[in-house]
């Protein structure tokens, strides 16, 4: 027995470890459940929701001003609907578990479901906006502030119209929204897929490499030209000479003058496609001048937008003001973490004339152009601005608190508040029979409620209500008959 003592010590140690583990697991032996939101998602508290609501209202007001209708589509689509529409980003699509029914995926954006909706319902023209959540299997641990579930906010014009008129309106909408939200200075970069494809052709990029080289060029806002060139040559197998020629073009920026110059360019002018794109850019700038937005728009040959479905004009809005850079990068959504060197994109879009035809059995094309507002990044900037501002964000819209100055007035308070609610006034009262007047007034200050209607024995006798302005503490007696119009006059300015 003395010789077998050694194993017993080992057993004791193992038992101690197991007991420790059991203690960690809790009494019933179940793992302690950690309460958290899933990776890449977040909750929004009332303050954040108040900011979000304000942003949504501004955007929706703009969409409606331009005559848009709204639709909704399912949060999941048939897997096949989404397959082959997103190029290299397809790997980020969330597939739902096969449960013996249809193979489904969560929507990756709102554009492909829109195209499916048009084809399925044989709609040939519509101007619609759609605000809803989309899902991407991004790696949020690696890319800070990049969510797996986030809102997209889209406006699209579908239909056969004269060149560049709807496209110009989309850019005007971006300009209006960014101005109204007051996020700081911004630029809207514009290019055309046909100009890019023409440029690739004249620079000697093989046809089958167009799309993959395009998604590399798309990284220019987050990588240096040296790194982009390295990826083209080493990873994508492009000749050094072709890459250098692309490098010359993608460094060009300008306006209508640049489009005119490129139409005369001995190489670019060899591409019919590029010439068609350049003529459209010229026309676009002509319309943008009439809309008075050219001060913010720049024709930029490095803009590529990686999605496969774009066929014509493409654009992206970026913030340029230093003050908002850190906010934009803090919780950006649609770009990588390396972007801390540049300012975040807050809107993007373009023309996609072939997407609806992909779904139509007869291949009928419905030309479309649209824009997506980068709502998550805008939220994060607005949140940061609210944090820095001394002004408190109100999370309710209550106009008046119904309070009592003495005991035993609950029934009178309930009667009065019911009258106010029935008249459409936003009102609150404390859920206590006999609340202290001081605690009722303090609650108003904390919640930002501007007015208090105070009831007391004397007021009831005289048929009046004491109306108190919380900010100035001034009090005035108002007759019951005039109370509702007085509240509206003071709060609905």
Coordinates of C-alpha atoms in Angstrom, one line a residue, residues 402 404 406-417 429-435 455 460:
X402 CA -49.7 66.2 -14.1
X404 CA -50.5 67.4 -7.2
X406 CA -51.4 67.9 -1.6
X407 CA -52.5 64.4 -0.6
X408 CA -55.6 62.6 -1.8
X409 CA -55.8 64.1 -5.3
X410 CA -55.0 60.9 -7.3
X411 CA -58.5 60.7 -8.9
X412 CA -58.3 64.4 -9.9
X413 CA -54.9 63.8 -11.5
X414 CA -56.2 60.8 -13.4
X415 CA -59.2 62.7 -14.7
X416 CA -57.0 65.6 -15.9
X417 CA -54.4 63.4 -17.5
X429 CA -48.0 61.3 -14.0
X430 CA -46.3 59.6 -11.1
X431 CA -47.6 56.2 -10.2
X432 CA -48.1 57.0 -6.5
X433 CA -51.2 58.0 -4.6
X434 CA -49.6 60.8 -2.7
X435 CA -46.3 61.8 -4.4
X455 CA -53.5 70.5 -8.9
X460 CA -59.9 72.7 -7.9

